[in-house]
Amino acid sequence: MDEKKDNNTEEIIEDNLDSNETHMECGCEIRHKERSDKDKKALLTRLKKIEGQVRGIEKMVENDIYCPDILIQVQAATSALNSFNKVLLACHIKGCVAGDIREGKDETIDELCNILQKLMK
């Protein structure tokens, strides 16, 4: 995906940040992030493209395509997932984290640090 499309998607997501809600279901805490239809569509579109890439890789393996060619496609899918993570993380920081900090919920900073540690493994 080119840089212009990535920036465009980020702007769409940033424009429509909604509140973060917490619900109790089945005795465990399940947190929800309300997203606008526009934001959901942008994220889901990215995921559908990644899903298509993975299916393409699967077909390459089924058709005994040369290993380096498959590896290049795997790297493309990995990059697409990393790009998805960047957009989602930016949305989380600008919406959920910033809002929680404004409300005095400093534990959100610890949660963000833990998420970043996991993402950087």
Coordinates of N, CA, C and O in Angstrom, one line a residue:
M1 N 0.8 -1.2 0.0 CA 0.0 0.0 0.0 C 0.9 1.2 0.0 O 1.9 1.3 0.7
D2 N 0.6 2.2 -0.8 CA 1.5 3.4 -0.8 C 1.2 4.3 0.3 O 0.2 4.3 1.1
E3 N 2.2 5.2 0.6 CA 2.2 6.1 1.7 C 1.0 7.0 1.7 O 0.4 7.3 2.8
K4 N 0.6 7.5 0.6 CA -0.6 8.4 0.5 C -1.9 7.7 1.1 O -2.6 8.3 1.8
K5 N -2.1 6.4 0.7 CA -3.2 5.7 1.2 C -3.1 5.5 2.7 O -4.1 5.6 3.4
D6 N -1.9 5.2 3.2 CA -1.7 5.0 4.6 C -2.1 6.3 5.4 O -2.8 6.2 6.4
N7 N -1.6 7.4 5.0 CA -1.9 8.7 5.6 C -3.4 9.0 5.6 O -3.9 9.5 6.5
N8 N -4.0 8.7 4.4 CA -5.4 8.9 4.3 C -6.2 8.1 5.3 O -7.1 8.6 5.9
T9 N -5.9 6.9 5.4 CA -6.6 6.0 6.4 C -6.4 6.5 7.8 O -7.3 6.5 8.6
E10 N -5.2 6.9 8.1 CA -4.9 7.4 9.5 C -5.8 8.6 9.8 O -6.3 8.8 10.8
E11 N -5.9 9.5 8.8 CA -6.7 10.7 9.0 C -8.2 10.4 9.2 O -8.9 10.9 10.0
I12 N -8.7 9.4 8.4 CA -10.1 8.9 8.6 C -10.3 8.4 10.0 O -11.3 8.8 10.6
I13 N -9.4 7.6 10.5 CA -9.5 7.1 11.8 C -9.4 8.1 12.9 O -10.2 8.2 13.8
E14 N -8.5 9.1 12.8 CA -8.3 10.1 13.7 C -9.5 11.0 13.8 O -9.8 11.5 14.9
D15 N -10.2 11.2 12.7 CA -11.3 12.2 12.7 C -12.5 11.7 13.5 O -13.3 12.5 13.9
N16 N -12.6 10.4 13.7 CA -13.9 9.9 14.3 C -13.6 9.0 15.5 O -14.2 7.9 15.6
L17 N -12.8 9.5 16.4 CA -12.5 8.7 17.6 C -13.7 8.8 18.6 O -14.2 9.9 18.9
D18 N -14.2 7.6 19.1 CA -15.3 7.6 20.0 C -14.8 7.1 21.3 O -13.7 6.9 21.5
S19 N -15.8 7.0 22.3 CA -15.4 6.6 23.6 C -15.0 5.2 23.8 O -15.5 4.3 23.0
N20 N -14.3 4.9 24.8 CA -13.9 3.5 25.1 C -14.9 3.0 26.2 O -15.1 3.7 27.2
E21 N -15.5 1.9 26.0 CA -16.5 1.4 27.0 C -16.0 0.1 27.6 O -15.3 -0.7 26.9
T22 N -16.4 -0.2 28.8 CA -16.1 -1.4 29.5 C -17.3 -2.2 29.8 O -18.3 -1.5 30.3
H23 N -17.4 -3.5 29.6 CA -18.6 -4.3 29.8 C -18.2 -5.5 30.6 O -17.1 -6.0 30.4
M24 N -19.1 -6.0 31.4 CA -18.8 -7.3 32.1 C -19.7 -8.3 31.5 O -20.9 -8.2 31.4
E25 N -19.1 -9.4 31.0 CA -19.8 -10.5 30.4 C -19.1 -11.8 30.8 O -17.9 -11.8 30.8
C26 N -19.9 -12.8 31.1 CA -19.4 -14.1 31.4 C -18.4 -14.1 32.6 O -17.4 -14.8 32.7
G27 N -18.5 -13.1 33.5 CA -17.7 -13.0 34.6 C -16.3 -12.4 34.4 O -15.4 -12.4 35.2
C28 N -16.0 -12.0 33.1 CA -14.7 -11.4 32.8 C -14.9 -10.1 32.2 O -16.0 -9.8 31.6
E29 N -13.9 -9.3 32.3 CA -14.0 -7.9 31.7 C -13.7 -8.0 30.2 O -12.7 -8.5 29.8
I30 N -14.6 -7.4 29.4 CA -14.4 -7.3 28.0 C -14.5 -5.9 27.6 O -15.6 -5.2 27.9
R31 N -13.5 -5.3 27.1 CA -13.5 -3.9 26.8 C -13.8 -3.7 25.3 O -13.5 -4.5 24.5
H32 N -14.5 -2.6 25.1 CA -14.9 -2.3 23.7 C -14.5 -0.9 23.4 O -14.4 0.0 24.2
K33 N -14.2 -0.7 22.1 CA -13.9 0.6 21.5 C -14.9 0.9 20.5 O -15.0 0.2 19.4
E34 N -15.8 1.9 20.7 CA -16.8 2.3 19.7 C -16.0 3.0 18.6 O -15.3 3.9 18.8
R35 N -16.3 2.5 17.4 CA -15.6 3.1 16.2 C -16.7 3.5 15.2 O -17.8 2.8 15.2
S36 N -16.5 4.5 14.5 CA -17.4 5.0 13.5 C -17.5 3.9 12.4 O -16.5 3.1 12.2
D37 N -18.5 3.9 11.6 CA -18.6 3.0 10.5 C -17.5 3.2 9.5 O -16.9 2.3 9.0
K38 N -17.1 4.5 9.4 CA -16.0 4.9 8.4 C -14.7 4.2 8.9 O -13.9 3.7 8.1
D39 N -14.4 4.3 10.2 CA -13.2 3.8 10.8 C -13.2 2.3 10.7 O -12.2 1.7 10.3
K40 N -14.3 1.7 11.0 CA -14.4 0.2 10.9 C -14.2 -0.3 9.5 O -13.4 -1.2 9.3
K41 N -14.8 0.4 8.6 CA -14.6 0.0 7.2 C -13.2 0.1 6.7 O -12.7 -0.8 6.1
A42 N -12.5 1.2 7.1 CA -11.1 1.4 6.8 C -10.2 0.3 7.3 O -9.4 -0.3 6.7
L43 N -10.4 -0.1 8.6 CA -9.7 -1.2 9.3 C -10.0 -2.5 8.6 O -9.1 -3.3 8.4
L44 N -11.3 -2.8 8.4 CA -11.7 -4.1 7.9 C -11.2 -4.2 6.4 O -10.8 -5.3 6.0
T45 N -11.1 -3.1 5.7 CA -10.6 -3.2 4.3 C -9.2 -3.6 4.3 O -8.8 -4.5 3.5
R46 N -8.4 -3.0 5.2 CA -7.0 -3.4 5.3 C -6.9 -4.9 5.7 O -6.1 -5.6 5.1
L47 N -7.7 -5.4 6.6 CA -7.6 -6.8 7.0 C -8.0 -7.7 5.9 O -7.5 -8.8 5.7
K48 N -9.0 -7.3 5.1 CA -9.5 -8.2 4.0 C -8.3 -8.3 2.9 O -8.1 -9.3 2.3
K49 N -7.6 -7.2 2.7 CA -6.5 -7.3 1.8 C -5.4 -8.2 2.3 O -4.8 -9.0 1.5
I50 N -5.1 -8.1 3.6 CA -4.1 -9.0 4.2 C -4.6 -10.5 4.1 O -3.8 -11.4 3.7
E51 N -5.9 -10.7 4.3 CA -6.4 -12.0 4.2 C -6.3 -12.6 2.8 O -5.9 -13.7 2.6
G52 N -6.5 -11.7 1.8 CA -6.2 -12.1 0.4 C -4.8 -12.4 0.1 O -4.5 -13.4 -0.6
Q53 N -3.9 -11.7 0.7 CA -2.5 -12.0 0.6 C -2.1 -13.3 1.1 O -1.4 -14.1 0.5
V54 N -2.7 -13.6 2.3 CA -2.4 -14.9 3.0 C -2.9 -16.1 2.1 O -2.3 -17.1 2.0
R55 N -4.1 -15.9 1.6 CA -4.7 -16.9 0.7 C -3.8 -17.1 -0.5 O -3.6 -18.2 -1.0
G56 N -3.3 -16.0 -1.0 CA -2.4 -16.1 -2.2 C -1.1 -16.9 -1.8 O -0.7 -17.7 -2.6
I57 N -0.6 -16.7 -0.6 CA 0.6 -17.4 -0.2 C 0.2 -18.9 -0.1 O 1.0 -19.8 -0.5
E58 N -0.9 -19.2 0.5 CA -1.4 -20.6 0.6 C -1.4 -21.3 -0.8 O -0.9 -22.4 -0.9
K59 N -1.9 -20.6 -1.8 CA -2.0 -21.1 -3.1 C -0.6 -21.3 -3.7 O -0.4 -22.3 -4.5
M60 N 0.3 -20.4 -3.4 CA 1.7 -20.5 -3.9 C 2.3 -21.8 -3.3 O 3.0 -22.5 -4.1
V61 N 2.1 -22.1 -2.1 CA 2.6 -23.3 -1.5 C 2.0 -24.5 -2.1 O 2.6 -25.5 -2.5
E62 N 0.6 -24.5 -2.3 CA -0.1 -25.6 -2.9 C 0.4 -25.9 -4.4 O 0.5 -27.0 -4.8
N63 N 0.9 -24.8 -5.1 CA 1.3 -24.9 -6.4 C 2.8 -25.1 -6.5 O 3.4 -24.9 -7.6
D64 N 3.5 -25.3 -5.4 CA 4.9 -25.6 -5.4 C 5.7 -24.4 -6.0 O 6.7 -24.6 -6.7
I65 N 5.3 -23.2 -5.7 CA 6.1 -22.0 -6.2 C 7.4 -22.0 -5.5 O 7.6 -22.4 -4.3
Y66 N 8.4 -21.4 -6.1 CA 9.8 -21.3 -5.7 C 9.8 -20.6 -4.3 O 9.2 -19.5 -4.2
C67 N 10.6 -21.1 -3.4 CA 10.6 -20.6 -2.0 C 10.9 -19.1 -1.9 O 10.1 -18.4 -1.1
P68 N 11.9 -18.5 -2.6 CA 12.1 -17.1 -2.4 C 10.9 -16.3 -2.9 O 10.7 -15.2 -2.3
D69 N 10.2 -16.7 -3.9 CA 9.0 -16.0 -4.3 C 7.9 -16.0 -3.2 O 7.3 -15.0 -3.0
I70 N 7.8 -17.1 -2.5 CA 6.8 -17.2 -1.4 C 7.3 -16.3 -0.2 O 6.5 -15.5 0.4
L71 N 8.6 -16.3 0.1 CA 9.1 -15.5 1.1 C 8.9 -14.0 0.9 O 8.6 -13.3 1.9
I72 N 9.0 -13.6 -0.3 CA 8.7 -12.2 -0.6 C 7.3 -11.8 -0.4 O 7.0 -10.8 0.2
Q73 N 6.4 -12.7 -0.7 CA 5.0 -12.5 -0.5 C 4.6 -12.5 1.0 O 3.8 -11.8 1.5
V74 N 5.3 -13.4 1.8 CA 5.1 -13.4 3.2 C 5.6 -12.1 3.8 O 4.9 -11.5 4.7
Q75 N 6.7 -11.6 3.4 CA 7.2 -10.3 3.9 C 6.2 -9.2 3.6 O 6.0 -8.3 4.4
A76 N 5.6 -9.2 2.4 CA 4.6 -8.2 2.0 C 3.4 -8.3 3.0 O 2.9 -7.2 3.4
A77 N 2.9 -9.5 3.3 CA 1.8 -9.7 4.3 C 2.2 -9.2 5.6 O 1.4 -8.5 6.3
T78 N 3.4 -9.5 6.1 CA 3.9 -9.0 7.4 C 4.0 -7.5 7.4 O 3.6 -6.9 8.4
S79 N 4.4 -6.9 6.4 CA 4.5 -5.4 6.3 C 3.1 -4.8 6.4 O 2.8 -3.8 7.0
A80 N 2.1 -5.5 5.7 CA 0.7 -5.0 5.7 C 0.2 -5.1 7.1 O -0.5 -4.2 7.6
L81 N 0.5 -6.2 7.9 CA 0.0 -6.3 9.2 C 0.7 -5.3 10.1 O 0.0 -4.7 11.0
N82 N 2.0 -5.0 9.9 CA 2.7 -4.0 10.7 C 2.0 -2.6 10.5 O 1.9 -1.8 11.4
S83 N 1.7 -2.4 9.2 CA 1.0 -1.1 8.9 C -0.3 -1.0 9.6 O -0.7 0.1 10.1
F84 N -1.1 -2.1 9.6 CA -2.4 -2.1 10.3 C -2.1 -1.8 11.8 O -2.9 -1.0 12.4
N85 N -1.1 -2.4 12.4 CA -0.8 -2.2 13.8 C -0.5 -0.7 14.0 O -0.9 -0.2 15.1
K86 N 0.3 -0.1 13.2 CA 0.6 1.3 13.3 C -0.6 2.2 13.4 O -0.7 3.1 14.2
V87 N -1.5 2.0 12.4 CA -2.7 2.8 12.3 C -3.6 2.6 13.6 O -4.1 3.5 14.2
L88 N -3.8 1.3 14.0 CA -4.6 1.0 15.2 C -4.0 1.5 16.4 O -4.6 2.1 17.3
L89 N -2.6 1.4 16.6 CA -1.9 1.9 17.7 C -2.1 3.4 17.8 O -2.3 4.0 18.9
A90 N -1.9 4.1 16.7 CA -2.1 5.6 16.7 C -3.5 6.0 17.1 O -3.7 6.9 17.9
C91 N -4.5 5.3 16.6 CA -5.8 5.5 17.0 C -6.0 5.3 18.5 O -6.6 6.1 19.2
H92 N -5.4 4.3 19.0 CA -5.5 3.9 20.5 C -4.9 5.0 21.3 O -5.5 5.5 22.3
I93 N -3.7 5.5 20.9 CA -3.0 6.5 21.7 C -3.7 7.8 21.6 O -3.9 8.5 22.7
K94 N -4.1 8.2 20.5 CA -4.8 9.6 20.3 C -6.2 9.6 20.9 O -6.7 10.6 21.3
G95 N -6.8 8.4 21.0 CA -8.2 8.4 21.5 C -8.2 7.9 22.9 O -8.4 8.6 23.9
C96 N -8.1 6.6 23.1 CA -8.2 5.9 24.4 C -7.2 6.4 25.4 O -7.6 6.8 26.5
V97 N -5.9 6.4 25.1 CA -4.9 6.7 26.0 C -5.0 8.2 26.4 O -5.0 8.5 27.6
A98 N -5.1 9.0 25.4 CA -5.2 10.5 25.7 C -6.4 10.8 26.6 O -6.3 11.6 27.5
G99 N -7.5 10.2 26.3 CA -8.7 10.4 27.0 C -8.6 9.9 28.5 O -9.0 10.6 29.4
D100 N -8.0 8.7 28.6 CA -7.8 8.2 30.0 C -6.9 9.1 30.8 O -7.1 9.3 32.0
I101 N -5.8 9.6 30.2 CA -4.9 10.4 30.9 C -5.6 11.7 31.3 O -5.4 12.1 32.5
R102 N -6.4 12.3 30.5 CA -7.1 13.5 30.8 C -8.1 13.2 32.0 O -8.3 14.1 32.8
E103 N -8.6 12.0 32.1 CA -9.5 11.6 33.2 C -8.7 11.2 34.4 O -9.3 10.7 35.4
G104 N -7.4 11.2 34.4 CA -6.6 10.8 35.5 C -6.4 9.3 35.7 O -5.9 8.8 36.7
K105 N -6.6 8.6 34.6 CA -6.4 7.1 34.7 C -5.0 6.8 34.2 O -4.8 6.3 33.1
D106 N -4.1 7.0 35.1 CA -2.7 6.8 34.8 C -2.3 5.3 34.5 O -1.2 5.1 33.9
E107 N -3.1 4.4 35.0 CA -2.8 3.0 34.7 C -2.8 2.7 33.2 O -2.2 1.7 32.8
T108 N -3.4 3.5 32.4 CA -3.4 3.3 31.0 C -2.0 3.5 30.4 O -1.7 2.8 29.4
I109 N -1.2 4.3 31.0 CA 0.2 4.4 30.6 C 1.0 3.1 30.8 O 1.7 2.7 29.9
D110 N 0.7 2.4 31.9 CA 1.4 1.1 32.1 C 0.9 0.1 31.1 O 1.7 -0.7 30.5
E111 N -0.4 0.2 30.8 CA -1.0 -0.7 29.7 C -0.3 -0.5 28.4 O 0.0 -1.4 27.7
L112 N -0.2 0.8 28.0 CA 0.4 1.2 26.8 C 1.9 0.7 26.7 O 2.3 0.1 25.7
C113 N 2.6 0.8 27.8 CA 4.0 0.3 27.9 C 4.1 -1.2 27.6 O 4.9 -1.7 26.9
N114 N 3.2 -1.9 28.3 CA 3.1 -3.3 28.1 C 2.8 -3.7 26.7 O 3.4 -4.7 26.1
I115 N 1.9 -3.0 26.1 CA 1.5 -3.3 24.7 C 2.7 -3.0 23.8 O 3.0 -3.9 22.9
L116 N 3.4 -1.9 24.0 CA 4.6 -1.6 23.2 C 5.7 -2.6 23.3 O 6.3 -3.0 22.3
Q117 N 5.9 -3.1 24.5 CA 6.9 -4.2 24.8 C 6.5 -5.4 24.0 O 7.4 -6.1 23.4
K118 N 5.3 -5.8 24.0 CA 4.8 -7.0 23.2 C 5.0 -6.8 21.7 O 5.4 -7.7 21.0
L119 N 4.7 -5.6 21.3 CA 4.8 -5.4 19.8 C 6.2 -5.3 19.3 O 6.5 -5.6 18.1
M120 N 7.1 -5.0 20.2 CA 8.5 -4.8 19.8 C 9.4 -6.0 20.0 O 10.6 -6.0 19.8
K121 N 8.7 -7.2 20.3 CA 9.5 -8.4 20.5 C 10.1 -8.9 19.1 O 9.6 -8.7 18.1

